[in-house]
Tab-separated table of C-alpha atoms (C1' of nucleotides) in Angstrom:
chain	number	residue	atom	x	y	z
A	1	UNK	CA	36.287	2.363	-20.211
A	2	UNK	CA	36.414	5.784	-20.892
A	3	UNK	CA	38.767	6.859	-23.472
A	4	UNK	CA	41.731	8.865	-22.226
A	5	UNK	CA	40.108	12.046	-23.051
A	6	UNK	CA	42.119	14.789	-25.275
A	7	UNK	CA	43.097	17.298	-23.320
A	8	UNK	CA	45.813	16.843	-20.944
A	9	UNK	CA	44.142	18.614	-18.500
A	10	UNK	CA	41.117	16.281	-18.626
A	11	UNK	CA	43.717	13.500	-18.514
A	12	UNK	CA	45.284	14.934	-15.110
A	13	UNK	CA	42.099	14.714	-13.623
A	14	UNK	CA	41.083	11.362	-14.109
A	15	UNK	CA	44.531	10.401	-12.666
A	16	UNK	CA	44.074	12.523	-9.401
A	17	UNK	CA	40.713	10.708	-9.240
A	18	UNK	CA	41.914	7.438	-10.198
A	19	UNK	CA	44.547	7.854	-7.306
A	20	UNK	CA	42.319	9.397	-4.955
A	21	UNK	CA	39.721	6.189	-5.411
A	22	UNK	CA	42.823	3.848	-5.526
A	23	UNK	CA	44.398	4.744	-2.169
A	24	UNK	CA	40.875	5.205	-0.415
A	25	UNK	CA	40.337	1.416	-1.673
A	26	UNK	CA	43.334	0.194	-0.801
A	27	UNK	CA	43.248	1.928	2.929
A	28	UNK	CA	40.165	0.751	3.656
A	29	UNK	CA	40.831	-3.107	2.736
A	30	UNK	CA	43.805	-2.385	4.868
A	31	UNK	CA	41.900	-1.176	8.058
A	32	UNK	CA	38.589	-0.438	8.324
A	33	UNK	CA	36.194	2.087	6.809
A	34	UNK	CA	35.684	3.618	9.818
A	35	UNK	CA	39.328	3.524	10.924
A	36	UNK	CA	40.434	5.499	7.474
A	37	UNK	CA	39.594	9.492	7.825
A	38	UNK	CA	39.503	11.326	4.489
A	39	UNK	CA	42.786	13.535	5.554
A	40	UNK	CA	44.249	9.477	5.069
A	41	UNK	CA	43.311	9.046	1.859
A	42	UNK	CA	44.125	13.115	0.954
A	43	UNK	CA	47.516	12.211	2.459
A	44	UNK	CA	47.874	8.578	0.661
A	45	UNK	CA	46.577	10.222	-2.752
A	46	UNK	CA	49.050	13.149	-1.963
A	47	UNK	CA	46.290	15.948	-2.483
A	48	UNK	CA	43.995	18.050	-0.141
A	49	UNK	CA	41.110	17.220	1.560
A	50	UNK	CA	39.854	19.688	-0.553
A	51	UNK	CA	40.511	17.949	-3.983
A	52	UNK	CA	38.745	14.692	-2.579
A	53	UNK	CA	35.787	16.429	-1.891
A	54	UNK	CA	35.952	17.846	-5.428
A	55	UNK	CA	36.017	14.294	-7.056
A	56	UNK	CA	33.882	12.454	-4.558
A	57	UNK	CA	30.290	13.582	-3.012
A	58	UNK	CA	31.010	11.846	0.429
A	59	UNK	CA	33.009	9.110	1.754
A	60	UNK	CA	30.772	6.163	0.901
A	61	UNK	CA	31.279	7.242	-3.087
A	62	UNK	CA	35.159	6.866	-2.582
A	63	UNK	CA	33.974	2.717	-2.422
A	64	UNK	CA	31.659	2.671	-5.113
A	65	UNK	CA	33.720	4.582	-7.992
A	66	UNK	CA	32.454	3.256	-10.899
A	67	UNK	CA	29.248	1.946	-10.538
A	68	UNK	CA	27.460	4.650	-13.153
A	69	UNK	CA	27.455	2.093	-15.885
A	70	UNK	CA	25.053	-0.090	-14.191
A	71	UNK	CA	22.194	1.655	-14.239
A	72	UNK	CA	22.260	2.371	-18.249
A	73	UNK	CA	23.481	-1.654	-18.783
A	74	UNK	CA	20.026	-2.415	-16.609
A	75	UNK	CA	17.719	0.040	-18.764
A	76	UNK	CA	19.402	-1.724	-22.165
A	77	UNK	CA	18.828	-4.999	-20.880
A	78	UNK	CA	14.795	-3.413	-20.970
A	79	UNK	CA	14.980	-1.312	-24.087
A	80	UNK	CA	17.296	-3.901	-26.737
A	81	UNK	CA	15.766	-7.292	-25.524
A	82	UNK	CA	14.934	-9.623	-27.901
A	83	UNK	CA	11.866	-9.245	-29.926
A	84	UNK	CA	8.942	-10.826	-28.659
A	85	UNK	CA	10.717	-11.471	-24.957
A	86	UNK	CA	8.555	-11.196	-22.084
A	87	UNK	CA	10.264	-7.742	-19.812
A	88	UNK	CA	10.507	-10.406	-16.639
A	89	UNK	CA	12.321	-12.594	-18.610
A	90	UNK	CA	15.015	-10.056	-19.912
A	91	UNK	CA	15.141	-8.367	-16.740
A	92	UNK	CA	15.765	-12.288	-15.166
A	93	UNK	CA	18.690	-12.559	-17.680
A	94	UNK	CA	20.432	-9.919	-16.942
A	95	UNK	CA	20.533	-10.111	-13.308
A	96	UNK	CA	21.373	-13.755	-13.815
A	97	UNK	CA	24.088	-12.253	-16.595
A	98	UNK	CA	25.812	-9.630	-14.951
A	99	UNK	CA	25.132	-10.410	-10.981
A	100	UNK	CA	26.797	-13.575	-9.934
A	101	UNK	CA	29.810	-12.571	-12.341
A	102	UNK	CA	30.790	-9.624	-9.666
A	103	UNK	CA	31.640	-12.627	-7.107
A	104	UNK	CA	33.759	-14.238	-9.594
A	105	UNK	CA	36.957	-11.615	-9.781
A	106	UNK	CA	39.311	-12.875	-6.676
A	107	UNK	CA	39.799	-9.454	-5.337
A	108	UNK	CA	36.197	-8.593	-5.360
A	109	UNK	CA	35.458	-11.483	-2.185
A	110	UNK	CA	37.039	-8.975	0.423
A	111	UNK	CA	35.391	-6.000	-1.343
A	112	UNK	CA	32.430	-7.652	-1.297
A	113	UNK	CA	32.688	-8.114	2.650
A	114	UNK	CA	34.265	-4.273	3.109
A	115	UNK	CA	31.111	-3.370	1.923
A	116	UNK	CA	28.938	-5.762	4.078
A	117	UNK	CA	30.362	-5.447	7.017
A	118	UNK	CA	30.295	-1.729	6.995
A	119	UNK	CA	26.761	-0.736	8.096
A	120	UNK	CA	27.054	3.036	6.296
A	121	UNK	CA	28.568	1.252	3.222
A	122	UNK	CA	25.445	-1.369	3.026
A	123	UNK	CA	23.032	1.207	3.462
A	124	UNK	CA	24.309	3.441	0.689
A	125	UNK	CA	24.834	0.816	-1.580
A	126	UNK	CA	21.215	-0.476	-1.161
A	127	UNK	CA	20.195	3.374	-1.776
A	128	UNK	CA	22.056	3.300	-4.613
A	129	UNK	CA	20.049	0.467	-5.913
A	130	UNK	CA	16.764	1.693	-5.286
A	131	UNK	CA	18.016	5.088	-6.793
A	132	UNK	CA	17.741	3.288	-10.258
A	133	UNK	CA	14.534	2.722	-9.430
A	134	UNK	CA	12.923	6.044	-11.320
A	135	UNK	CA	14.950	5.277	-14.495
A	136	UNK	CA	14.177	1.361	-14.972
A	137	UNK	CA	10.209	2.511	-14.689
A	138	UNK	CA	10.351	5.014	-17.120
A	139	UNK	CA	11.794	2.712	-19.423
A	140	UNK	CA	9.120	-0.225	-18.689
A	141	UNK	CA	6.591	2.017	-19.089
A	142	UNK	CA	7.890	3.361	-22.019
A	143	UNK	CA	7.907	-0.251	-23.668
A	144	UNK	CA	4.134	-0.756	-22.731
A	145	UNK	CA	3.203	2.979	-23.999
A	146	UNK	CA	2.191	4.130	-20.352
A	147	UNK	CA	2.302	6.767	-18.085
A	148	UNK	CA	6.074	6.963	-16.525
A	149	UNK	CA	4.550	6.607	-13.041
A	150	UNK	CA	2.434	4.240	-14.011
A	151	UNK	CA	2.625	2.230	-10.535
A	152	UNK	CA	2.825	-1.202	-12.194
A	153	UNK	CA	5.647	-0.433	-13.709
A	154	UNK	CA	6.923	1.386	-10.758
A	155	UNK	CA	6.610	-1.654	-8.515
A	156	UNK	CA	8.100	-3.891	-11.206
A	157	UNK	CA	11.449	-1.915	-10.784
A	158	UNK	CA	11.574	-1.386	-7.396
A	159	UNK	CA	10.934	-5.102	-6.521
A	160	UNK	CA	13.156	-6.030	-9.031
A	161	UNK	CA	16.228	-3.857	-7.695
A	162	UNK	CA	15.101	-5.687	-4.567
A	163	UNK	CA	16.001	-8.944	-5.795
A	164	UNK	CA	19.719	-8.710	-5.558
A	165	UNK	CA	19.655	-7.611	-2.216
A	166	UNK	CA	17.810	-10.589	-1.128
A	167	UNK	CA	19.990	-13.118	-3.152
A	168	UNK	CA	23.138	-11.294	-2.015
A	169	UNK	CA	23.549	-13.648	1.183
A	170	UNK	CA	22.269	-16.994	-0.319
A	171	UNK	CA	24.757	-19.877	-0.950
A	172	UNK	CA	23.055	-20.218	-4.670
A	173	UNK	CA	22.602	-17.433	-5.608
A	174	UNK	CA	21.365	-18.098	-9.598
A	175	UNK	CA	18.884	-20.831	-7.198
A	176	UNK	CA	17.887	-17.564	-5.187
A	177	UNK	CA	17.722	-15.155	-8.399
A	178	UNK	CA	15.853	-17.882	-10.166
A	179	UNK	CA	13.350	-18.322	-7.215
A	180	UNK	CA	12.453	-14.869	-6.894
A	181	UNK	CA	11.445	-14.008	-9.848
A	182	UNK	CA	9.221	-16.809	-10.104
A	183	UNK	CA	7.545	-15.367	-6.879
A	184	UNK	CA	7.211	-11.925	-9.515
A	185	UNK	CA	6.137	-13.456	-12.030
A	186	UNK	CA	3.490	-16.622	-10.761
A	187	UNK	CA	2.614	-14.682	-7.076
A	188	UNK	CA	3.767	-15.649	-4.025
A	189	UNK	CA	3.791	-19.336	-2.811
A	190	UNK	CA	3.965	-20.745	0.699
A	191	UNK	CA	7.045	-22.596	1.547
A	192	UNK	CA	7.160	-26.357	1.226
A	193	UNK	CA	7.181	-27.310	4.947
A	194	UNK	CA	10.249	-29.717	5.629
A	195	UNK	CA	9.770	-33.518	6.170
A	196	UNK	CA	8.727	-33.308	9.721
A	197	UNK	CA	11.458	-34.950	12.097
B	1	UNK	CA	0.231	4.729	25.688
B	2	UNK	CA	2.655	4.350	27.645
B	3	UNK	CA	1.115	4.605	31.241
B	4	UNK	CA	2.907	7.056	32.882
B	5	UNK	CA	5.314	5.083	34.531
B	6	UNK	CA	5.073	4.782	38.514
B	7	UNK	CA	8.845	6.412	39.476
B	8	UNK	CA	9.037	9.627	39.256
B	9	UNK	CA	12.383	9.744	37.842
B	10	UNK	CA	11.150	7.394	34.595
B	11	UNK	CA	8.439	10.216	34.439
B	12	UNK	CA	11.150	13.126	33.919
B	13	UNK	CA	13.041	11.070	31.685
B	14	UNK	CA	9.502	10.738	29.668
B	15	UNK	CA	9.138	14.432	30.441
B	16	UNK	CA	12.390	15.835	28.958
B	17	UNK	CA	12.342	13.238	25.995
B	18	UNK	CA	8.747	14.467	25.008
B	19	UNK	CA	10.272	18.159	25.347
B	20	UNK	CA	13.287	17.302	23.072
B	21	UNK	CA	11.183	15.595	20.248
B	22	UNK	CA	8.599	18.581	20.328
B	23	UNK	CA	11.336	21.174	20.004
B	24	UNK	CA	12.858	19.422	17.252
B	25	UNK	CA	9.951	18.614	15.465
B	26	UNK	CA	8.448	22.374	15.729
B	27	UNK	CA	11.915	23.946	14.645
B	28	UNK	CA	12.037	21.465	12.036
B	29	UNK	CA	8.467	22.569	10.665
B	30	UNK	CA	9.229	26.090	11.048
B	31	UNK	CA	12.889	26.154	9.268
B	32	UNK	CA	13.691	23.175	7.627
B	33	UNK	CA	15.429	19.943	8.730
B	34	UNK	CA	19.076	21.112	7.669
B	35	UNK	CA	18.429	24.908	8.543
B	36	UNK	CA	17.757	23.223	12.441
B	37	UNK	CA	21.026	22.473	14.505
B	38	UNK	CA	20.947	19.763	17.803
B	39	UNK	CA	22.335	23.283	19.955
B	40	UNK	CA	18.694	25.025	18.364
B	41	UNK	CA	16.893	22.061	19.524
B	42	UNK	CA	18.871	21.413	22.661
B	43	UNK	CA	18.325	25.201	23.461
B	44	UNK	CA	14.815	25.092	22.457
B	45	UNK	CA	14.235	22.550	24.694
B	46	UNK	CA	16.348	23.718	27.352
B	47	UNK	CA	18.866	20.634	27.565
B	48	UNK	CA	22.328	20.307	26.776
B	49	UNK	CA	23.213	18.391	23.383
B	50	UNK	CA	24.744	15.443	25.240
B	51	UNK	CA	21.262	15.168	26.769
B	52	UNK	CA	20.070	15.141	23.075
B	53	UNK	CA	21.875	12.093	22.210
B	54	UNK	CA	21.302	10.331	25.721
B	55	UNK	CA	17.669	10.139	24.260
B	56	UNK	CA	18.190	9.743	20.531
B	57	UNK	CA	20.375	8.003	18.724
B	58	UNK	CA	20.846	10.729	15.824
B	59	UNK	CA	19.109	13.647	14.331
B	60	UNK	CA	17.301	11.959	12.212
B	61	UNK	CA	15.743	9.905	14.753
B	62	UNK	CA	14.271	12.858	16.353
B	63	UNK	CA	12.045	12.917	13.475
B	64	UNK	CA	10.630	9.416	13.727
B	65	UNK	CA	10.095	9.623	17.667
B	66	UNK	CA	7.050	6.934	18.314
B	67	UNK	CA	7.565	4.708	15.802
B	68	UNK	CA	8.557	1.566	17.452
B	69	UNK	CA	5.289	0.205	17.729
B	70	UNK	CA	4.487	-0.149	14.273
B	71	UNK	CA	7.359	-3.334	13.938
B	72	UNK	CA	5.620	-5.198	16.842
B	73	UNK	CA	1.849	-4.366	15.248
B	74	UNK	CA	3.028	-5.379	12.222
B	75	UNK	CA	4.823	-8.859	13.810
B	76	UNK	CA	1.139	-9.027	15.613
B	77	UNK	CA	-0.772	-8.644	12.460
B	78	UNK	CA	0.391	-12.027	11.077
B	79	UNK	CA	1.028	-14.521	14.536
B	80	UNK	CA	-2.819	-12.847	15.638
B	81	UNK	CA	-4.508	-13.660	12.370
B	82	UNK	CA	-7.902	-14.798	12.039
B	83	UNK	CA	-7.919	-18.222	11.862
B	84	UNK	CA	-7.660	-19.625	8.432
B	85	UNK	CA	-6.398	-16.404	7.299
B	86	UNK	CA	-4.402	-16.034	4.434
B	87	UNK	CA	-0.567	-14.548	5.492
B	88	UNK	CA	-0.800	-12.318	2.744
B	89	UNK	CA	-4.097	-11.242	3.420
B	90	UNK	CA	-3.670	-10.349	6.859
B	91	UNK	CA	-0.742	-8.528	6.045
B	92	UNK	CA	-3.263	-6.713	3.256
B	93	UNK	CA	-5.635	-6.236	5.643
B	94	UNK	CA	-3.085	-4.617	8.246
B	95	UNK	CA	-1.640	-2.149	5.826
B	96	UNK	CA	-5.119	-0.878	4.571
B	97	UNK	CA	-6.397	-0.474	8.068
B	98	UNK	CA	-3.533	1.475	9.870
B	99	UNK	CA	-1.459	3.318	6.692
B	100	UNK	CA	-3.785	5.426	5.428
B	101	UNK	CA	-5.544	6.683	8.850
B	102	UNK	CA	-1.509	8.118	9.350
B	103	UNK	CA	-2.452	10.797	6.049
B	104	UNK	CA	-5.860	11.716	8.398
B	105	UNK	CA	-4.673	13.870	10.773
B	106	UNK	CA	-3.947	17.477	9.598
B	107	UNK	CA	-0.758	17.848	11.138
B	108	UNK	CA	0.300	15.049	9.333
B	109	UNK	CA	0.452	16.471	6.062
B	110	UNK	CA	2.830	18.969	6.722
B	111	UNK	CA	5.044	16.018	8.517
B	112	UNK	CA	4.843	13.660	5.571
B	113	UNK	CA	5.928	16.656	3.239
B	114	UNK	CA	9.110	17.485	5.795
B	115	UNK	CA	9.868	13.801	5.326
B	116	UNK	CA	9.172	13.699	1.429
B	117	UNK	CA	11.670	16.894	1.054
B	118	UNK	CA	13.917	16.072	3.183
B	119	UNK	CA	16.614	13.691	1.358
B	120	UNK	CA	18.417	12.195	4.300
B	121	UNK	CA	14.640	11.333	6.324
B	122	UNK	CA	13.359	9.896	2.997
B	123	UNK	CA	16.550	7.474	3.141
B	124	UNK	CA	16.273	7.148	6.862
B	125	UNK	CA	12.587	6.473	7.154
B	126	UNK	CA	12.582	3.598	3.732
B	127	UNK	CA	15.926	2.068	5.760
B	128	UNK	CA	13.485	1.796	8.916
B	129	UNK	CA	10.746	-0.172	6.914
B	130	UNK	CA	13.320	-2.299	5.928
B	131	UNK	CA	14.917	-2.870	8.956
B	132	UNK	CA	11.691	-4.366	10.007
B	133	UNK	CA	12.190	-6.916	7.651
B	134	UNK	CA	14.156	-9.390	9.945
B	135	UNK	CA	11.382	-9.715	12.339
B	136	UNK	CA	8.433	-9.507	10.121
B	137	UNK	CA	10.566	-12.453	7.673
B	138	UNK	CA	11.035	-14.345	11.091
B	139	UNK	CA	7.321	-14.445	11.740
B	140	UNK	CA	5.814	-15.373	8.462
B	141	UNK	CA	8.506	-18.146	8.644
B	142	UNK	CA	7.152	-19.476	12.301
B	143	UNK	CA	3.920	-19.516	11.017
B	144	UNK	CA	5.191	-22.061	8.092
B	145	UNK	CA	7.650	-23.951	10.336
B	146	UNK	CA	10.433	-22.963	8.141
B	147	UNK	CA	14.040	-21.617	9.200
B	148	UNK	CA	13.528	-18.210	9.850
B	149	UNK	CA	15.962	-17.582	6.386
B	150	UNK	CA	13.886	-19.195	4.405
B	151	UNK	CA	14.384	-17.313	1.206
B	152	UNK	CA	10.419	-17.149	0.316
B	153	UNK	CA	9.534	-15.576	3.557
B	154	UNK	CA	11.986	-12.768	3.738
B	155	UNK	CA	11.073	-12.169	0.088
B	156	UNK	CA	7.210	-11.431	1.103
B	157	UNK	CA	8.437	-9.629	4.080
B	158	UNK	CA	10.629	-7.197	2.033
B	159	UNK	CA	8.240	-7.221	-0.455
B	160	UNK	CA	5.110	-6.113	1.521
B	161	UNK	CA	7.212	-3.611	3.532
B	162	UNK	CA	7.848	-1.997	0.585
B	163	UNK	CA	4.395	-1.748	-0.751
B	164	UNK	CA	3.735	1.367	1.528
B	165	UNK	CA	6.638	3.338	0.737
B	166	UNK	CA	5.148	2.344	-3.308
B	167	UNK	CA	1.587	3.515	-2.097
B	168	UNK	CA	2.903	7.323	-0.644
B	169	UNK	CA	2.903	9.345	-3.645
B	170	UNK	CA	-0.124	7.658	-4.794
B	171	UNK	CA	-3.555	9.890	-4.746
B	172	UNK	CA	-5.807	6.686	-3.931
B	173	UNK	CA	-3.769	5.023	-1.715
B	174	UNK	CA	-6.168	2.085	-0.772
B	175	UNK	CA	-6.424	1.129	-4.788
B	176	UNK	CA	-2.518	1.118	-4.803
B	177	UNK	CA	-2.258	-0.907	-1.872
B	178	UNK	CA	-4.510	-3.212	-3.460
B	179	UNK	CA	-3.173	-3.540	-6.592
B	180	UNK	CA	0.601	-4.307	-4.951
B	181	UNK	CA	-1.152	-6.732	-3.112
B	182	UNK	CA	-2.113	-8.363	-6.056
B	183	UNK	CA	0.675	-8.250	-7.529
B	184	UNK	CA	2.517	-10.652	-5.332
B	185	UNK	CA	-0.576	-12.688	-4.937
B	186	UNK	CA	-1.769	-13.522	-8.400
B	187	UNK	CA	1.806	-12.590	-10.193
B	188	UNK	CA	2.749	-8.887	-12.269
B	189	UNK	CA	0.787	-8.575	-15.170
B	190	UNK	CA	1.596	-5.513	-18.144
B	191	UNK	CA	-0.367	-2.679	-17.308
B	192	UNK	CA	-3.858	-2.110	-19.624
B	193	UNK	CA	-2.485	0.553	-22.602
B	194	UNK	CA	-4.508	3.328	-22.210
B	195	UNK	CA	-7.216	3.586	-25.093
B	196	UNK	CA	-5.574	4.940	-28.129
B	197	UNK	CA	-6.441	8.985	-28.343
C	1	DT	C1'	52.749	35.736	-25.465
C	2	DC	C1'	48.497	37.035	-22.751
C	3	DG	C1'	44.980	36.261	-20.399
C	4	DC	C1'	40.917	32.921	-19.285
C	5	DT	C1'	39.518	29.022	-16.983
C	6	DA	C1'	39.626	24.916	-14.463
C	7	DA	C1'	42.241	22.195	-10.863
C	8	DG	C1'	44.296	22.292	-6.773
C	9	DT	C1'	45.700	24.212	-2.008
C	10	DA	C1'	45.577	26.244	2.530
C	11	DG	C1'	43.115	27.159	6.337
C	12	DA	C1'	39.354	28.423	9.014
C	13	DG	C1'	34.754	27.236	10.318
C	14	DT	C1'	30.209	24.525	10.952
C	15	DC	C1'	27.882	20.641	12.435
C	16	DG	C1'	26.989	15.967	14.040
C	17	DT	C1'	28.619	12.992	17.298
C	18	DT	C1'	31.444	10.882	21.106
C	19	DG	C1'	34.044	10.704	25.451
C	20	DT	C1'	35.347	12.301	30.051
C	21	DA	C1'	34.804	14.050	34.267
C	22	DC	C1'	31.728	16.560	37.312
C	23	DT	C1'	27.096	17.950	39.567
C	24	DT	C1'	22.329	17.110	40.650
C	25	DT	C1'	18.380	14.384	41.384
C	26	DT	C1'	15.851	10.411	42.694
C	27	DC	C1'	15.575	5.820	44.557
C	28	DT	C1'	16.548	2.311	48.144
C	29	DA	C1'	17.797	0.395	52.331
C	30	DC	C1'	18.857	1.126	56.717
D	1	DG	C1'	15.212	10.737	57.972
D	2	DT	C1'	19.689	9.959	56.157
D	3	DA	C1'	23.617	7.685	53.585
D	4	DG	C1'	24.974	6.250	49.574
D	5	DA	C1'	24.221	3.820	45.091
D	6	DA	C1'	22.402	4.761	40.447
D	7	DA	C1'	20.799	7.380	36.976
D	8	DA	C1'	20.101	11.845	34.501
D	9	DG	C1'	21.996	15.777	33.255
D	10	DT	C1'	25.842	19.310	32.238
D	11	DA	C1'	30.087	21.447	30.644
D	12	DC	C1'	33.751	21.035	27.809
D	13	DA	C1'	37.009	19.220	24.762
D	14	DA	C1'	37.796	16.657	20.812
D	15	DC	C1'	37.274	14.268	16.203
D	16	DG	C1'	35.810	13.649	11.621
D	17	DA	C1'	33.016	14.841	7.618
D	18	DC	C1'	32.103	18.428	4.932
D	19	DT	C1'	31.885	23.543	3.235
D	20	DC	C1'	33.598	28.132	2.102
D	21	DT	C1'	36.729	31.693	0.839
D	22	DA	C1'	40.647	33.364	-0.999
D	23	DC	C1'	44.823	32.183	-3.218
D	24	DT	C1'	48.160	29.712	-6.414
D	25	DT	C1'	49.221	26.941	-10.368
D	26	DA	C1'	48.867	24.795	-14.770
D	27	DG	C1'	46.912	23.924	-19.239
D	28	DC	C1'	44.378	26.138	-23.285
D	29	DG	C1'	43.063	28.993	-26.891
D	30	DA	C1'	43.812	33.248	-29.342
DNA sequence: TCGCTAAGTAGAGTCGTTGTACTTTTCTAC
DNA sequence: GTAGAAAAGTACAACGACTCTACTTAGCGA
């Protein structure tokens, strides 16, 4: 992603962090998240406790290292749609795009379930979702010329960021993605009863 | 609420709790949340910290003391409907008639504000709407006669639990409510561009 | 080559939280 | 009433996440 940077001093870094994310990955696939301490990974990474705390803000951001792109891929996907395209539908595409494609890598299955399983680890990650929520508004309303808390617009980005959590679980998830939006975009519908017995 | 409860041991326990949350809650208004230790609050109140976490199950949940009865009011707003009632009308109906009395009180600004500035309550109290999201989803899917997973269903019932959170900042919080409501009743529709200047 | 600065370290300390073993209080059954 | 089970509370030690302070080291620019 980012280019190794000039300096070699900027270089170093990134490797301590790379290493320090690495081994705090790798220990907690091996055991548990709760069963890894930070003096673990300091020791694994072969640096203080110190210099982890100087990478990372907390333990749950060892886990989700890289996930700083995602918020500027989700405002693009708002601001450089295709002319004329409906915001739902762009927004729709993308999490249809970029979503389901995280389940495909083989490795990402157990991270997947590290994270799920981990009640701290869910929670931040949801937070982390939600947290997006103030940029993706400003850039809807931006594209309709409105107030930044304008609380259409507002709602349209929180309930979106909503809709991977929900589809997260399902078996088809596209189906679920798919679904969902609908429910955003037409209102809600009651569910078909089944055939009865 | 609660009638005080015949033994006089559950009446101590009652006693002591009551004592605990007040302490915190006072210490907490006075300083702030992260200024306030448990040993300030266990002091204040004249316990020992274990007793602190006999009664609550963290810090933050010495914040949010009563508010266990709002998931079964909720759960009752929807199986006690009117008949003929609308799901998501009840469910408007519930939110309009017990969210906003909570901003009547006068205490209850200076709560809401310890809440709004405190990062880690703002995370705890939005995870505690959510977590209400199992039971609420379970109930909107008995009334169907649906599997209690049923993808619509927990969609409304994250969806509407999120509408108040949506409504706080909000300086007419009944219109706000309303027009969330109407959002996932009729679909999202752009917001009206403000005349041009 | 000489500092300046940023990265890293050591180590002590705070705070939330848990576990263990002990005392006190209240309830229950005789 | 009194014995003894059960529950509430306490004291104390411990652990892990995180912070702070003071110190060393390594790269950078002049």
């Amino acid at each position: 992603m980012t280019v190794p940077s000039a300096s070699r001093r900027d270089r170093k870094k990134a490797a301590t962090r790379q290493a320090i994310a690495d081994a705090a990955l790798q220990l907690f696939l091996e055991r548990s998240y709760d069963q890894v301490s930070i003096r673990d990974i300091a020791d694994a990474a072969d640096v203080s406790t110190a210099t982890v705390f100087k990478h990372f803000s907390g333990k749950e951001a060892l886990v989700f290292d890289q996930d700083e792109d995602r918020e500027s891929q989700l405002i693009a996907a708002v601001r450089q749609r295709p002319s004329g395209q409906n915001i739902l539908d762009a927004l729709r595409q993308h999490v249809l795009d970029t979503w389901p494609a995280i389940g495909a890598h083989p490795q990402a299955a157990e991270f997947t379930n590290l994270v799920n399983s981990t009640p701290a680890l869910r929670a931040y990650a949801e937070r982390m979702w939600t947290r997006y929520t103030d940029s993706l508004s400003a850039a809807i309303a931006d594209e309709f010329g409105v107030d930044h808390d304008n609380l259409a617009c507002v709602a349209l980005a929180r309930f979106v960021l909503e809709i991977p959590v929900l589809a997260r679980d399902r078996k088809d998830r596209r189906a679920a993605v798919e679904a969902l939006f609908d429910i955003l975009t037409h209102g809600w519908e009651p569910p078909n009863k089944p055939p009865a017995l």
